Short mmCIF file of C-alpha atoms in Angstrom, two decimals:
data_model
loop_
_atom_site.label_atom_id
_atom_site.label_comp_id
_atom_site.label_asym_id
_atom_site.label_seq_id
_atom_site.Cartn_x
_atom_site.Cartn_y
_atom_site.Cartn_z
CA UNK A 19 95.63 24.21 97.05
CA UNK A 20 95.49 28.01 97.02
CA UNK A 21 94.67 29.79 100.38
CA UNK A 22 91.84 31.05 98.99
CA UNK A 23 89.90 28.17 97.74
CA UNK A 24 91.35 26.02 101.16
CA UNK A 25 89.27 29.31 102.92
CA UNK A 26 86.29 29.14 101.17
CA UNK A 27 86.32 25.12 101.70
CA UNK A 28 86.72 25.35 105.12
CA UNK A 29 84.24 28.01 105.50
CA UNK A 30 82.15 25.92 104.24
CA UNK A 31 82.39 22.68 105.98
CA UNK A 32 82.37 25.47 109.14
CA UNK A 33 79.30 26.64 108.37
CA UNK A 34 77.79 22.71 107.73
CA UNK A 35 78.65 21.59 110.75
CA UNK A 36 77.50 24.84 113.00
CA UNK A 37 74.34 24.11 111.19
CA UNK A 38 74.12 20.54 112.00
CA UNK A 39 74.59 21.53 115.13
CA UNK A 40 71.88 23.59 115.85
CA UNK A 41 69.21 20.93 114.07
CA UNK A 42 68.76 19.41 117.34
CA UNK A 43 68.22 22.69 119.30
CA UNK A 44 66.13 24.21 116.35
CA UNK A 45 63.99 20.99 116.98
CA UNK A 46 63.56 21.41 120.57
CA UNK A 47 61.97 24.68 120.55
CA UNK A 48 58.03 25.15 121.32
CA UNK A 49 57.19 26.35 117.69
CA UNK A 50 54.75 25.64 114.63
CA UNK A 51 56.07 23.68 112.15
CA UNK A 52 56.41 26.60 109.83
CA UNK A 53 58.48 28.38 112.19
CA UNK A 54 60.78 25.21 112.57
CA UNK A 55 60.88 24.21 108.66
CA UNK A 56 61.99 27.90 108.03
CA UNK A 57 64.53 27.99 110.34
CA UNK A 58 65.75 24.51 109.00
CA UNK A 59 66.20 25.62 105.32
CA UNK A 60 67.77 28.57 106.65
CA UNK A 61 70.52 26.96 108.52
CA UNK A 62 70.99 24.16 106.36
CA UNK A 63 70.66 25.68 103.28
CA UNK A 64 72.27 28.91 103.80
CA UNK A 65 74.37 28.25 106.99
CA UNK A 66 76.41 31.10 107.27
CA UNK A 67 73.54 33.05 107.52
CA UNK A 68 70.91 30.80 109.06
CA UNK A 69 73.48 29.77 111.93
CA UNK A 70 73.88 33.33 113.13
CA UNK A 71 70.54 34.48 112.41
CA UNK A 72 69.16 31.93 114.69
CA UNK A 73 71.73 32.26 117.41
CA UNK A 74 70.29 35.77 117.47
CA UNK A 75 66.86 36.21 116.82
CA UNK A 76 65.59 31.96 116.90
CA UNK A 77 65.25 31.71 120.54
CA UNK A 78 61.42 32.50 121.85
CA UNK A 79 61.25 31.20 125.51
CA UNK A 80 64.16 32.35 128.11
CA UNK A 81 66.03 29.54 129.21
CA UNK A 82 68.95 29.95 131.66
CA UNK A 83 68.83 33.85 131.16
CA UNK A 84 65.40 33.55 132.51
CA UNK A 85 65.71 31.52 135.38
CA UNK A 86 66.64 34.18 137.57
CA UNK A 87 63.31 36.15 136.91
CA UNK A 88 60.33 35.52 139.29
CA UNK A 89 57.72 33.52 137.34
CA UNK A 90 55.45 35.85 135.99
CA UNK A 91 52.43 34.13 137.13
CA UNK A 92 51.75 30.45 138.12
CA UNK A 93 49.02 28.31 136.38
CA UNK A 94 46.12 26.98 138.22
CA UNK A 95 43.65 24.07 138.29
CA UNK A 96 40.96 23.89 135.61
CA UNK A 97 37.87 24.45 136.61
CA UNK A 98 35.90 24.52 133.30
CA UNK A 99 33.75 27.20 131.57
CA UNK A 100 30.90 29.12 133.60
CA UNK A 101 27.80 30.11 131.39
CA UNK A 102 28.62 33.72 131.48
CA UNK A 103 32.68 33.28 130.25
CA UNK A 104 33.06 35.34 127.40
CA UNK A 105 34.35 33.75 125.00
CA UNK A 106 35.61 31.29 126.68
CA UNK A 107 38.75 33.88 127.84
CA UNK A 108 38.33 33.28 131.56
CA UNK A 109 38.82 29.46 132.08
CA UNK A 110 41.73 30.10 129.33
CA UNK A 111 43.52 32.72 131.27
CA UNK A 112 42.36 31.06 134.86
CA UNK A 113 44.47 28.09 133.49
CA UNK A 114 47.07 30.32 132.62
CA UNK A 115 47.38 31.70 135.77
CA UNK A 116 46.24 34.87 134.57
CA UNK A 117 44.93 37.16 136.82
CA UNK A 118 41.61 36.81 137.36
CA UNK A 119 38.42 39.45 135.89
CA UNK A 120 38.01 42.50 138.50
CA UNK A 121 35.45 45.08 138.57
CA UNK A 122 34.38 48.22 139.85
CA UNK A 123 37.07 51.03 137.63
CA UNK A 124 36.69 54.21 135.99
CA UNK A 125 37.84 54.01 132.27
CA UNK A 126 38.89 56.69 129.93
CA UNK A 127 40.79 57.23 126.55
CA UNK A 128 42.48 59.25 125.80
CA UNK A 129 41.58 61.03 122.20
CA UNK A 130 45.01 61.74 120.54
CA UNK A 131 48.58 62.93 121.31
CA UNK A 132 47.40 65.67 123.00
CA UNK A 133 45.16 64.45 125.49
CA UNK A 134 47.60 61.60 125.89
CA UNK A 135 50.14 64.40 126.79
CA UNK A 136 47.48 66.33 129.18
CA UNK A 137 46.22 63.18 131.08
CA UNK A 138 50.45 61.75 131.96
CA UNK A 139 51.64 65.09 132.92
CA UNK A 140 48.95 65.33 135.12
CA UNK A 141 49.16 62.05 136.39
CA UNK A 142 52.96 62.84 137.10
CA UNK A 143 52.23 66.18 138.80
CA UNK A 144 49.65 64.79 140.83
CA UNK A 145 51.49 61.51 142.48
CA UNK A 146 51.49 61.58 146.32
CA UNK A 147 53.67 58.15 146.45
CA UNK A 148 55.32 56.90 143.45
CA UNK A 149 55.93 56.92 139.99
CA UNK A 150 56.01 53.34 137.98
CA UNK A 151 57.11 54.19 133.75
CA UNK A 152 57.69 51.02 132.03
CA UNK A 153 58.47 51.95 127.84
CA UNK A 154 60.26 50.50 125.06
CA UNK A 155 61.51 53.55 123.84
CA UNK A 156 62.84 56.69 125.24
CA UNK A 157 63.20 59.31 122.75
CA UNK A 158 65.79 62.01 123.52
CA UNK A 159 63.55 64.68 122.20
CA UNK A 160 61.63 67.49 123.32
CA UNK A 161 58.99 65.60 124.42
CA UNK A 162 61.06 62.90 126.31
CA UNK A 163 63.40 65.96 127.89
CA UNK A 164 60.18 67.40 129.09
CA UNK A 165 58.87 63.60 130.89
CA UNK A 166 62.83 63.53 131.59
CA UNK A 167 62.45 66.66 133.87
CA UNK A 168 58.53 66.27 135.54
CA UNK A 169 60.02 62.75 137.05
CA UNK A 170 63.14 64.27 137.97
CA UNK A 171 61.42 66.87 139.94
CA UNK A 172 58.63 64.52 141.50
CA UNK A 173 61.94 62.47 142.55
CA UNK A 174 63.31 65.70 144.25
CA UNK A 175 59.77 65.91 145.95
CA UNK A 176 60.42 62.48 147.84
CA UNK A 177 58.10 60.47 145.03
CA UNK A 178 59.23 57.08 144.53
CA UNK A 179 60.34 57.70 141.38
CA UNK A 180 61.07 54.35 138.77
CA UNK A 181 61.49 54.23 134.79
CA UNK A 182 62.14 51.15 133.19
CA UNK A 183 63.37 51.24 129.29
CA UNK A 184 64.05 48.09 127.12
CA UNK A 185 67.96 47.76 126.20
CA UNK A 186 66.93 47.16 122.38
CA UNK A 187 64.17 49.50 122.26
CA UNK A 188 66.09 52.80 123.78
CA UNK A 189 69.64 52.01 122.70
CA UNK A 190 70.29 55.26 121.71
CA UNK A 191 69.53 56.96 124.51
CA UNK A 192 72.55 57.84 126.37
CA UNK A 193 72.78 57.23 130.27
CA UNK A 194 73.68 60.80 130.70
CA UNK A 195 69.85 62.08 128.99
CA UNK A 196 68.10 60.34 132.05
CA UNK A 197 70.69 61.54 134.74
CA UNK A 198 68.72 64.27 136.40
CA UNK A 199 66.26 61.66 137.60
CA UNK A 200 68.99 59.67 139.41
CA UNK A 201 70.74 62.89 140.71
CA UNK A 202 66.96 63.47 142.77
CA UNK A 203 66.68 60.15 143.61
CA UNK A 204 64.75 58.18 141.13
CA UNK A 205 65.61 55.03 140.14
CA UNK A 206 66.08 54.08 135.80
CA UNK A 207 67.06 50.56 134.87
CA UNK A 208 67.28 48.86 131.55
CA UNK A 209 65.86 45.25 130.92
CA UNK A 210 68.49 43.30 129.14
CA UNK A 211 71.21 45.90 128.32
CA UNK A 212 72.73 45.10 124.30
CA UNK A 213 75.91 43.98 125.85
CA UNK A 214 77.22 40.88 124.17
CA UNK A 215 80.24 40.42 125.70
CA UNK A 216 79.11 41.51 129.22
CA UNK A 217 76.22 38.95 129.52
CA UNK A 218 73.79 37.39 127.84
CA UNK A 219 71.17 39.10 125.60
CA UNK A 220 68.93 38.48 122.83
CA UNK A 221 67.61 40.69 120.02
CA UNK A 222 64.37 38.74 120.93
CA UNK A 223 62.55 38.68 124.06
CA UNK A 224 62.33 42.77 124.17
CA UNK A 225 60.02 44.02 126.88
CA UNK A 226 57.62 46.20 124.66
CA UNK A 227 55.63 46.70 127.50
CA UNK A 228 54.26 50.36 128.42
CA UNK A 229 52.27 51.09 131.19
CA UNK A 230 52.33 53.64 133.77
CA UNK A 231 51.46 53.56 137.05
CA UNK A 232 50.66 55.96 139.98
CA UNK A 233 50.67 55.93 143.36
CA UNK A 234 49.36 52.06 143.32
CA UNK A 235 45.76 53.44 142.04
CA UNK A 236 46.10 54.88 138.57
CA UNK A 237 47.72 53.07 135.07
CA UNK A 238 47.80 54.31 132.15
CA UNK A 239 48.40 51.30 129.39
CA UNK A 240 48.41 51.47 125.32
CA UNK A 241 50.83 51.68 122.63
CA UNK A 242 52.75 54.82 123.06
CA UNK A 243 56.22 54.87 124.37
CA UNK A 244 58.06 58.08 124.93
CA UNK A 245 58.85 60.81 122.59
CA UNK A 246 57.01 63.42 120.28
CA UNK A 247 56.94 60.48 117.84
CA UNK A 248 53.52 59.54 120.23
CA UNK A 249 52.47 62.63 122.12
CA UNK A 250 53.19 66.13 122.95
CA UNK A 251 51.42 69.07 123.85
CA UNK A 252 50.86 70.09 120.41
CA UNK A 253 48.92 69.38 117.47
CA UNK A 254 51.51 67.49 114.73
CA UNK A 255 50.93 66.08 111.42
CA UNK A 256 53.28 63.53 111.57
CA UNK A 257 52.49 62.17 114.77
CA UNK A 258 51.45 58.67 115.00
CA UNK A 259 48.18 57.56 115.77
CA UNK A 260 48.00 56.00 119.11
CA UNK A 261 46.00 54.94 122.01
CA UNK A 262 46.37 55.18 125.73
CA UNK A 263 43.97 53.96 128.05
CA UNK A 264 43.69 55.30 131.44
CA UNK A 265 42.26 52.72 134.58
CA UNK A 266 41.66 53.22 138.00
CA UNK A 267 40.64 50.09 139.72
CA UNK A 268 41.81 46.54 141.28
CA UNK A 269 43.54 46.06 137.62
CA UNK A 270 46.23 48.43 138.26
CA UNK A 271 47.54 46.18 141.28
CA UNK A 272 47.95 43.89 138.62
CA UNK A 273 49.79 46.25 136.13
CA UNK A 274 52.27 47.44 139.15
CA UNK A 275 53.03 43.95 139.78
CA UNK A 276 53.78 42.97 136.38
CA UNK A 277 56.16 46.27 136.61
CA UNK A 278 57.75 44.89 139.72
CA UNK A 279 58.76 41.72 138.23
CA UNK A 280 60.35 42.85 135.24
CA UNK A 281 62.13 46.03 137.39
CA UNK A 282 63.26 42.93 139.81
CA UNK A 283 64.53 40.85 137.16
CA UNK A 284 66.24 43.81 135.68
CA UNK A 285 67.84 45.13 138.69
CA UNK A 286 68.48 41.82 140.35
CA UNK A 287 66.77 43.61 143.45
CA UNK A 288 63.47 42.80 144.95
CA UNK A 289 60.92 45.18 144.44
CA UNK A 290 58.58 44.49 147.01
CA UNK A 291 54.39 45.40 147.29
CA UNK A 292 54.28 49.31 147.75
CA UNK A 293 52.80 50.07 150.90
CA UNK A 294 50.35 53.26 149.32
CA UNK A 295 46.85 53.80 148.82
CA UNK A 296 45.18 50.08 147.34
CA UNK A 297 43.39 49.94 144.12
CA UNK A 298 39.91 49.26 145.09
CA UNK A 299 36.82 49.60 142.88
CA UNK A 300 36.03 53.16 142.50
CA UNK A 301 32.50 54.56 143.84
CA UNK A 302 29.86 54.48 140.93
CA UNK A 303 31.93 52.56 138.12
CA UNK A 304 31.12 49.17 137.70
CA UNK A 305 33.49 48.48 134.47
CA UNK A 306 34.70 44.91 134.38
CA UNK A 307 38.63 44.59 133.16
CA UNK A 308 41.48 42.60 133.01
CA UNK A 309 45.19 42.34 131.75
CA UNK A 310 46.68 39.87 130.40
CA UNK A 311 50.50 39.75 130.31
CA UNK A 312 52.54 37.27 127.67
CA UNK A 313 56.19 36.59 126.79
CA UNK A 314 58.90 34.61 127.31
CA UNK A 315 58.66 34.41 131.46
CA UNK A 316 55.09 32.94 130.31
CA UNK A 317 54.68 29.39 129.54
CA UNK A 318 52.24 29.47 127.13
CA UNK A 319 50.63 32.52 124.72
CA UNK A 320 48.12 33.74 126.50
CA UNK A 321 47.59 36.51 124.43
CA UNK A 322 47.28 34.59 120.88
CA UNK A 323 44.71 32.25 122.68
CA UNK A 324 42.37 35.21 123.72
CA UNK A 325 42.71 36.42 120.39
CA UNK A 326 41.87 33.12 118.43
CA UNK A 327 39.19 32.27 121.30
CA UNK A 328 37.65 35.91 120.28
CA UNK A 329 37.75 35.61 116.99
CA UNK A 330 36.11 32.19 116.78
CA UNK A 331 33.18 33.11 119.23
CA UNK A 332 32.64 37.09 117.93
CA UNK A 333 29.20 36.39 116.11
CA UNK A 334 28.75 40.00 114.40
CA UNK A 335 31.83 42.39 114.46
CA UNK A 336 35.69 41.61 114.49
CA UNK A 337 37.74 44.50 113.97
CA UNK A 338 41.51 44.76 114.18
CA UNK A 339 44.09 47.98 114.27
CA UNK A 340 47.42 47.05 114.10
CA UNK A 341 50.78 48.77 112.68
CA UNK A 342 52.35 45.12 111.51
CA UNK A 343 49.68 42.34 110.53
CA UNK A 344 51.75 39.04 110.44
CA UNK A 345 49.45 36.66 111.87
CA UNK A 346 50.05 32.79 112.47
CA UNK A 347 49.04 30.67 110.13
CA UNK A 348 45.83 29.75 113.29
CA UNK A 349 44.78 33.22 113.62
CA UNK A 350 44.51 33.97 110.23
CA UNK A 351 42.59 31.13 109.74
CA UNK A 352 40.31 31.85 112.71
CA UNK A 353 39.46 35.29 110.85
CA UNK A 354 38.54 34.00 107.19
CA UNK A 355 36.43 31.44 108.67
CA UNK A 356 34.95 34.17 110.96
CA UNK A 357 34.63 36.73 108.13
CA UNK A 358 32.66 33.82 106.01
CA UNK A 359 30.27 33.03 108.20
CA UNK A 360 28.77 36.82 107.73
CA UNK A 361 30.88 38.88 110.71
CA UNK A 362 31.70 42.46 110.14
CA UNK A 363 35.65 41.77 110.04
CA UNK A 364 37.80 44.97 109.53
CA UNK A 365 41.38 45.70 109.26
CA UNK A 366 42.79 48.99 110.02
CA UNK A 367 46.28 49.40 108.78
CA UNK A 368 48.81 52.33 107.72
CA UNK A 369 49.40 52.57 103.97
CA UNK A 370 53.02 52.36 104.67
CA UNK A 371 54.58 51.39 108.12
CA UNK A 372 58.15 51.64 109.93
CA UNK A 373 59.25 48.56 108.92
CA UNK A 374 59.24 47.31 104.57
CA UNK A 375 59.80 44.20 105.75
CA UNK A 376 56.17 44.12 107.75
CA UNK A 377 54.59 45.57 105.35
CA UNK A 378 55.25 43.21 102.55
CA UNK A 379 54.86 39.70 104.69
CA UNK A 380 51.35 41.70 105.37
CA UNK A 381 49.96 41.20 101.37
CA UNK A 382 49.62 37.84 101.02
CA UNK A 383 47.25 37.48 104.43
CA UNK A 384 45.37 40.84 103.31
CA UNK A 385 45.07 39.03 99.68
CA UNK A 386 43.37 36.44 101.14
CA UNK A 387 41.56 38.42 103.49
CA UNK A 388 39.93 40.84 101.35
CA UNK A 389 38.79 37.72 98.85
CA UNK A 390 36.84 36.64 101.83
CA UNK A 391 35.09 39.60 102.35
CA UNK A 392 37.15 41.37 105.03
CA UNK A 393 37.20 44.90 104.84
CA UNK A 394 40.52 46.39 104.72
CA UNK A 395 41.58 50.65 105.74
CA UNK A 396 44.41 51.88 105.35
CA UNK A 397 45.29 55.48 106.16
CA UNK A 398 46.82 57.57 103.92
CA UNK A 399 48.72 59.91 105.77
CA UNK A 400 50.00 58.67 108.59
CA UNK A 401 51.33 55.77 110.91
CA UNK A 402 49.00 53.77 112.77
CA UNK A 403 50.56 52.58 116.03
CA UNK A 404 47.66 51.58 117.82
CA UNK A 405 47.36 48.60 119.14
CA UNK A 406 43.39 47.54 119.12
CA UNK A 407 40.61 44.63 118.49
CA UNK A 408 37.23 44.74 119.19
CA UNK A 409 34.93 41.31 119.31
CA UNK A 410 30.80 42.09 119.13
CA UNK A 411 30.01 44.96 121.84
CA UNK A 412 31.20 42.22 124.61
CA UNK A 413 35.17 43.01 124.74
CA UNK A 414 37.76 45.17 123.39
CA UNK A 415 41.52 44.52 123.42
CA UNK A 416 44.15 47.58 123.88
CA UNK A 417 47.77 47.28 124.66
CA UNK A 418 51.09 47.06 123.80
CA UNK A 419 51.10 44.09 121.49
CA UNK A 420 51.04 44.32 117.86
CA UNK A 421 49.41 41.55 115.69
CA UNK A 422 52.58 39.75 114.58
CA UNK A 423 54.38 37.09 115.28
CA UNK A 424 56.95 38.92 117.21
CA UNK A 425 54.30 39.98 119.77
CA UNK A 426 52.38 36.92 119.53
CA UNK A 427 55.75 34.57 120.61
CA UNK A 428 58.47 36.80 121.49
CA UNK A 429 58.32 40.04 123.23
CA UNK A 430 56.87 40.58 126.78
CA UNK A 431 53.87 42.45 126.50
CA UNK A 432 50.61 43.74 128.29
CA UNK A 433 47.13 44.38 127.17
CA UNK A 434 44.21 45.47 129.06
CA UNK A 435 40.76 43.73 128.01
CA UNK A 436 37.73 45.83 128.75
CA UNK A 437 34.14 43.56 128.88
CA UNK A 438 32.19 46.82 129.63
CA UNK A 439 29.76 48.11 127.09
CA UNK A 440 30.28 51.04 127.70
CA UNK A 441 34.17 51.17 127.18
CA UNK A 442 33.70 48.89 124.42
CA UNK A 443 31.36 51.41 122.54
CA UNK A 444 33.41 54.28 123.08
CA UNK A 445 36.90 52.14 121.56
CA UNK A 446 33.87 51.28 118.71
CA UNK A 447 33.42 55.21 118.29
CA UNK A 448 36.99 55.76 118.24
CA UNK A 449 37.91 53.71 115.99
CA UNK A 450 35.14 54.51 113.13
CA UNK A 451 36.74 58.13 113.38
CA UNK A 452 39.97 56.76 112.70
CA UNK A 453 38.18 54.47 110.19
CA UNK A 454 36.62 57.75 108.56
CA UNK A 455 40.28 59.07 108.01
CA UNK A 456 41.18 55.67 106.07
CA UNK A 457 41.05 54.65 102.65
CA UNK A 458 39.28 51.26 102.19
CA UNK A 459 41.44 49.58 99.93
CA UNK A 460 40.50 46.46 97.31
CA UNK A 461 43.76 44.86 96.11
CA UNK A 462 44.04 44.94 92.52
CA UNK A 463 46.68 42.51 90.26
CA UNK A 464 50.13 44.49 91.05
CA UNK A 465 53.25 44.41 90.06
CA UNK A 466 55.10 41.31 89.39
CA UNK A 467 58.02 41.71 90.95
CA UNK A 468 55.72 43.29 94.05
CA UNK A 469 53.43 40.33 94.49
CA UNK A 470 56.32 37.93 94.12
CA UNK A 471 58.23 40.03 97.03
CA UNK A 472 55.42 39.88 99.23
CA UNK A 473 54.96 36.13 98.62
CA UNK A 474 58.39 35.12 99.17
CA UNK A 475 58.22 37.80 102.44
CA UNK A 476 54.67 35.94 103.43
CA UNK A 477 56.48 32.53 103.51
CA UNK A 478 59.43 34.03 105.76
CA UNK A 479 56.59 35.48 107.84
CA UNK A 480 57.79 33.20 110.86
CA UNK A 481 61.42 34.28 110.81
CA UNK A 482 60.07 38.38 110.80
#
């Protein structure tokens, strides 16, 4: 037999049994069953591909890499629904071992890049005690030399200095861009590096988390990570659109110690409480808030069950801003069903995104969407990042998480949920100016092959 054909045989037989192989684990995995059936016909079908693919990217709750890492938070008895529970969110996340509703904060937003830029540097100027950044991504531009240098020199000031980056999400940004903050004593660590033969990692399980947090009293949480891509101090045309929400309160206890789990479990080094000013409820603001934080050092999806739970009970108005609209097969349900019973339901997307992939899985669902009477924008011009959902006037949702599948089931992520009226009217007003920019768009019979791209993307949806 010639070498070739014996290569291509056993290649082959390799490939069978590597996928037979990972049936069994494929199985075991907390998933829908159109998550599992793809990944099946991937391996089985295509093995040489599926079998890598899913070694990679298949995994979606940390196993032994994640034993290490302090539980994020720890479930707690049921106690049913109380009359007032919007939603039903609070028993949810109570069982979840969320933590719990807090009032009494002062809540702003920030109105673009600009005043996203104006609000951090003067949050970083101002510290007295420390400095918490927690990003994806790290740009080494202009704008991230200029963050770069305020924390280094707050460091040299005696500020407790700590930045946080995902290993994925900032791989390009060499140790040697965020040495002046170690040379004045700050601290920079990266949540599970991309070395593969160093120790374990996964192209899943990213911490796409960004908050900030200062002194123990102010956070600032949204969608932005680091770089003129998000903010800056000037006007730019091709910035992304973006929110950032800034919180004083009890919350931000709760956003420093999701911070000081992940910088624990990333530094193998106990971060313990900070002893600086506490975040209690500020004089005259009443605003109600929350966060709820999901991913793979959660047991369950915390943030998918607010979101269906919100989408069932909203009675007038369900709007959505997202970059990447790949919703489970539940959720999307949840909003045609909610969309023909007579609710406002928008969608708020960029005409084109990052990410091709995205943006065809995204056609069938807004297909079916817009034949049931959801409105659909999509901006012309630019990239929507934000991050947004709005349910009545009784809650808005702003964070880090997109509305995919990705940050539904596989990244760690945080999102703040206002219940204010107040702060949900003024996320309302900002996003029918960003609505105002959009096109609303009525899909029309395309383009064969187009259609048939998207559909074949659509039923790969879980694998994206």
């Amino acid at each position: 037999m010639p070498w070739h054909v014996f290569g291509q045989h056993l290649a082959t037989i390799l490939g069978l049994v590597l996928g037979v192989l990972l049936v069994s684990r494929v199985l075991g995995q907390r998933e829908s069953p159109s998550v599992t059936v793809a990944w099946l016909l991937l391996i089985l079908f295509i093995p040489w591909l599926g079998a890598p693919l899913y070694l990679i990217f298949g995994t979606r709750k940390m196993r032994r890499t994640m034993v290490r890492k302090q539980p994020l938070f720890v479930a707690r008895p049921r106690t049913g629904r109380d009359a007032d529970d919007t939603y039903g969110i609070d028993a949810t996340l109570r069982a979840a071992g969320q933590p719990p509703l807090r009032t009494g904060h002062r809540v702003e937003i920030a109105a673009d890049g600009q005043d996203a830029w104006r609000r951090l540097v003067a949050a970083i100027d101002g510290a007295t005690s420390s400095i918490w950044l927690c990003t994806f991504i790290l740009k080494a531009d202009e704008v991230g030399q200029a963050v770069v240098d305020a924390l280094a020199r707050r460091a040299a000031d005696g500020i407790d200095v700590r930045v946080l980056v995902d290993g994925l999400g900032s791989w390009r940004t060499r140790r040697r861009f965020v040495a002046p903050i170690r040379k004045a004593g700050g601290e920079v660590a990266v949540f599970l590096p991309v070395q593969p033969l160093a120790r374990p990692w996964s192209a899943n399980l990213r911490n796409h988390r960004k908050s900030l947090v200062v002194d123990q009293r102010v956070a600032f949480v949204g969608g932005m990570n680091v770089g003129a891509t998000y903010f800056g101090p000037e006007p730019d045309a091709a910035q992304w659109i973006d929110t950032l929400v800034e919180i004083e309160g009890p919350v931000v206890a709760d956003i420093a110690d999701v911070f000081r789990r992940d910088w624990t479990f990333a530094t193998d080094r106990a971060l313990e409480p900070f002893a600086a000013p506490s975040a209690d409820p500020v004089p005259g603001h009443e605003a109600p808030a929350r966060i709820v934080a999901n991913g793979p050092d959660t047991p369950d999806d915390p943030y998918r069950d607010v979101l269906l739970l919100s989408m069932i009970g909203a009675r007038k108005r369900v709007w959505i801003v997202t970059p990447y609209f790949v919703p489970d097969e539940t959720l999307l349900q949840a909003l045609l069903v909610t969309a023909r019973q007579g609710a406002d339901v928008r969608l708020v997307l960029p005409g084109s995104s990052d990410h091709l992939l995205a943006d065809l899985a995204r056609g069938h669902a807004v297909r079916m969407l817009a034949e049931a009477g959801v409105r659909i924008f999509l901006h012309p011009t630019r990239m929507v990042h934000a991050k947004l959902c709005l349910f009545d006037d009784e809650l808005a949702i702003v964070g880090s998480a997109n509305l995919d599948r990705r940050s539904l089931f596989l990244n760690h992520e945080i999102s703040l949920l206002l219940l204010g009226k107040a702060e949900v009217a003024d996320l309302r007003a900002w996003t029918e100016r960003l609505m105002a920019d959009c096109e609303q768009h009525t899909p029309k019979p395309g383009h064969a092959l187009r259609l048939f791209a998207e559909d074949v993307t659509g039923i790969l949806a879980p694998l994206i």
